[in-house]
Amino acid sequence: MDGNRPRSAVVRNRSGAWHFDQNGPVDDDWGNDYDPAQNWEADMNYQRFFEEAIDQLHAERRYRVFADLERIAGKFPRAIWRANGRAEEITVWCSNDY
């Protein structure tokens, strides 16, 4: 790998958000042979990367957990709610299905 080429990495910015960071100049001098994938660290720990990203969502209170609901055909607004190994028939009074 050419030592003058930029190094690329996935890093956190000041607000804690992840982004792709490329250190060094980018211009047309390198032609079409530049491959950013070659600049990734060989020991990239994807498991840790995604765990930290999910932890960041939890910390920002932006991690969403959806109720496990099974609609019952022909019995609207009844549904089966599943949680903690249990199933219970419930009435869904308000819903945001999308």
C-alpha positions as a LaTeX table, in Angstrom:
\begin{tabular}{lrrr}
\hline
Residue & $x$ (\AA) & $y$ (\AA) & $z$ (\AA) \\
\hline
Met1 & 0.00 & 0.00 & 0.00 \\
Asp2 & 1.31 & 3.44 & $-0.92$ \\
Gly3 & 2.23 & 5.34 & 2.26 \\
Asn4 & 1.07 & 8.62 & 0.73 \\
Arg5 & $-2.49$ & 7.46 & 0.27 \\
Pro6 & $-5.06$ & 8.41 & 2.90 \\
Arg7 & $-6.04$ & 6.00 & 5.64 \\
Ser8 & $-9.75$ & 5.40 & 6.10 \\
Ala9 & $-11.54$ & 4.46 & 9.29 \\
Val10 & $-14.93$ & 4.40 & 10.92 \\
Val11 & $-14.77$ & 6.81 & 13.86 \\
Arg12 & $-17.03$ & 8.72 & 16.21 \\
Asn13 & $-17.36$ & 12.47 & 15.88 \\
Arg14 & $-17.68$ & 14.90 & 18.82 \\
Ser15 & $-21.40$ & 14.20 & 19.21 \\
Gly16 & $-20.73$ & 10.46 & 19.40 \\
Ala17 & $-22.15$ & 9.58 & 15.98 \\
Trp18 & $-20.26$ & 7.10 & 13.78 \\
His19 & $-19.00$ & 8.17 & 10.37 \\
Phe20 & $-16.50$ & 7.18 & 7.71 \\
Asp21 & $-13.35$ & 9.27 & 8.09 \\
Gln22 & $-10.65$ & 9.54 & 5.47 \\
Asn23 & $-7.39$ & 11.09 & 6.60 \\
Gly24 & $-5.31$ & 12.75 & 3.93 \\
Pro25 & $-5.83$ & 14.51 & 0.61 \\
Val26 & $-8.16$ & 13.18 & $-2.02$ \\
Asp27 & $-7.55$ & 14.16 & $-5.62$ \\
Asp28 & $-7.39$ & 12.72 & $-9.12$ \\
Asp29 & $-3.64$ & 11.98 & $-8.94$ \\
Trp30 & $-4.29$ & 8.39 & $-7.86$ \\
Gly31 & $-6.54$ & 7.56 & $-10.79$ \\
Asn32 & $-9.20$ & 4.88 & $-10.68$ \\
Asp33 & $-7.15$ & 2.26 & $-8.83$ \\
Tyr34 & $-7.86$ & 3.69 & $-5.35$ \\
Asp35 & $-9.77$ & 1.15 & $-3.27$ \\
Pro36 & $-10.93$ & 2.39 & 0.16 \\
Ala37 & $-11.53$ & $-1.20$ & 1.26 \\
Gln38 & $-7.76$ & $-1.77$ & 1.20 \\
Asn39 & $-7.32$ & 0.94 & 3.83 \\
Trp40 & $-9.48$ & $-0.69$ & 6.50 \\
Glu41 & $-7.64$ & $-1.94$ & 9.54 \\
Ala42 & $-7.05$ & $-5.68$ & 9.24 \\
Asp43 & $-8.24$ & $-6.21$ & 12.80 \\
Met44 & $-11.59$ & $-4.40$ & 12.49 \\
Asn45 & $-13.82$ & $-5.77$ & 15.25 \\
Tyr46 & $-17.28$ & $-5.63$ & 13.70 \\
Gln47 & $-18.94$ & $-7.18$ & 16.76 \\
Arg48 & $-17.58$ & $-4.39$ & 18.98 \\
Phe49 & $-18.40$ & $-1.74$ & 16.35 \\
Phe50 & $-22.09$ & $-2.69$ & 16.23 \\
Glu51 & $-22.38$ & $-3.24$ & 19.99 \\
Glu52 & $-21.03$ & 0.27 & 20.56 \\
Ala53 & $-23.40$ & 1.68 & 17.93 \\
Ile54 & $-26.39$ & 0.01 & 19.64 \\
Asp55 & $-25.13$ & 1.21 & 23.05 \\
Gln56 & $-25.03$ & 4.75 & 21.62 \\
Leu57 & $-28.66$ & 4.44 & 20.49 \\
His58 & $-29.62$ & 3.27 & 24.00 \\
Ala59 & $-27.70$ & 6.19 & 25.57 \\
Glu60 & $-29.50$ & 8.65 & 23.27 \\
Arg61 & $-32.82$ & 6.97 & 24.07 \\
Arg62 & $-33.38$ & 6.39 & 20.34 \\
Tyr63 & $-33.40$ & 2.56 & 20.48 \\
Arg64 & $-36.89$ & 1.34 & 19.67 \\
Val65 & $-38.44$ & $-1.90$ & 20.87 \\
Phe66 & $-41.65$ & $-2.95$ & 19.21 \\
Ala67 & $-44.38$ & $-4.98$ & 20.87 \\
Asp68 & $-44.66$ & $-8.53$ & 19.54 \\
Leu69 & $-48.28$ & $-8.51$ & 18.39 \\
Glu70 & $-50.09$ & $-11.07$ & 16.28 \\
Arg71 & $-53.32$ & $-9.79$ & 14.75 \\
Ile72 & $-56.25$ & $-12.20$ & 14.91 \\
Ala73 & $-58.03$ & $-12.36$ & 11.56 \\
Gly74 & $-61.74$ & $-11.62$ & 11.89 \\
Lys75 & $-61.45$ & $-10.46$ & 15.54 \\
Phe76 & $-60.38$ & $-6.81$ & 15.13 \\
Pro77 & $-59.19$ & $-5.08$ & 17.36 \\
Arg78 & $-58.06$ & $-8.22$ & 19.21 \\
Ala79 & $-54.45$ & $-9.43$ & 19.01 \\
Ile80 & $-52.09$ & $-11.81$ & 20.76 \\
Trp81 & $-49.29$ & $-10.09$ & 22.68 \\
Arg82 & $-46.15$ & $-12.13$ & 23.30 \\
Ala83 & $-43.58$ & $-11.21$ & 25.96 \\
Asn84 & $-41.31$ & $-13.05$ & 28.39 \\
Gly85 & $-42.39$ & $-16.46$ & 27.08 \\
Arg86 & $-46.08$ & $-15.70$ & 27.62 \\
Ala87 & $-48.92$ & $-15.07$ & 25.18 \\
Glu88 & $-52.02$ & $-13.07$ & 26.09 \\
Glu89 & $-55.01$ & $-11.95$ & 24.05 \\
Ile90 & $-55.37$ & $-8.16$ & 24.22 \\
Thr91 & $-57.32$ & $-5.30$ & 22.66 \\
Val92 & $-55.28$ & $-2.86$ & 20.57 \\
Trp93 & $-56.87$ & 0.55 & 21.08 \\
Cys94 & $-54.30$ & 2.57 & 19.14 \\
Ser95 & $-51.79$ & 1.47 & 16.56 \\
Asn96 & $-49.09$ & 2.84 & 14.28 \\
Asp97 & $-48.72$ & 0.05 & 11.76 \\
Tyr98 & $-46.15$ & 0.78 & 9.12 \\
\hline
\end{tabular}
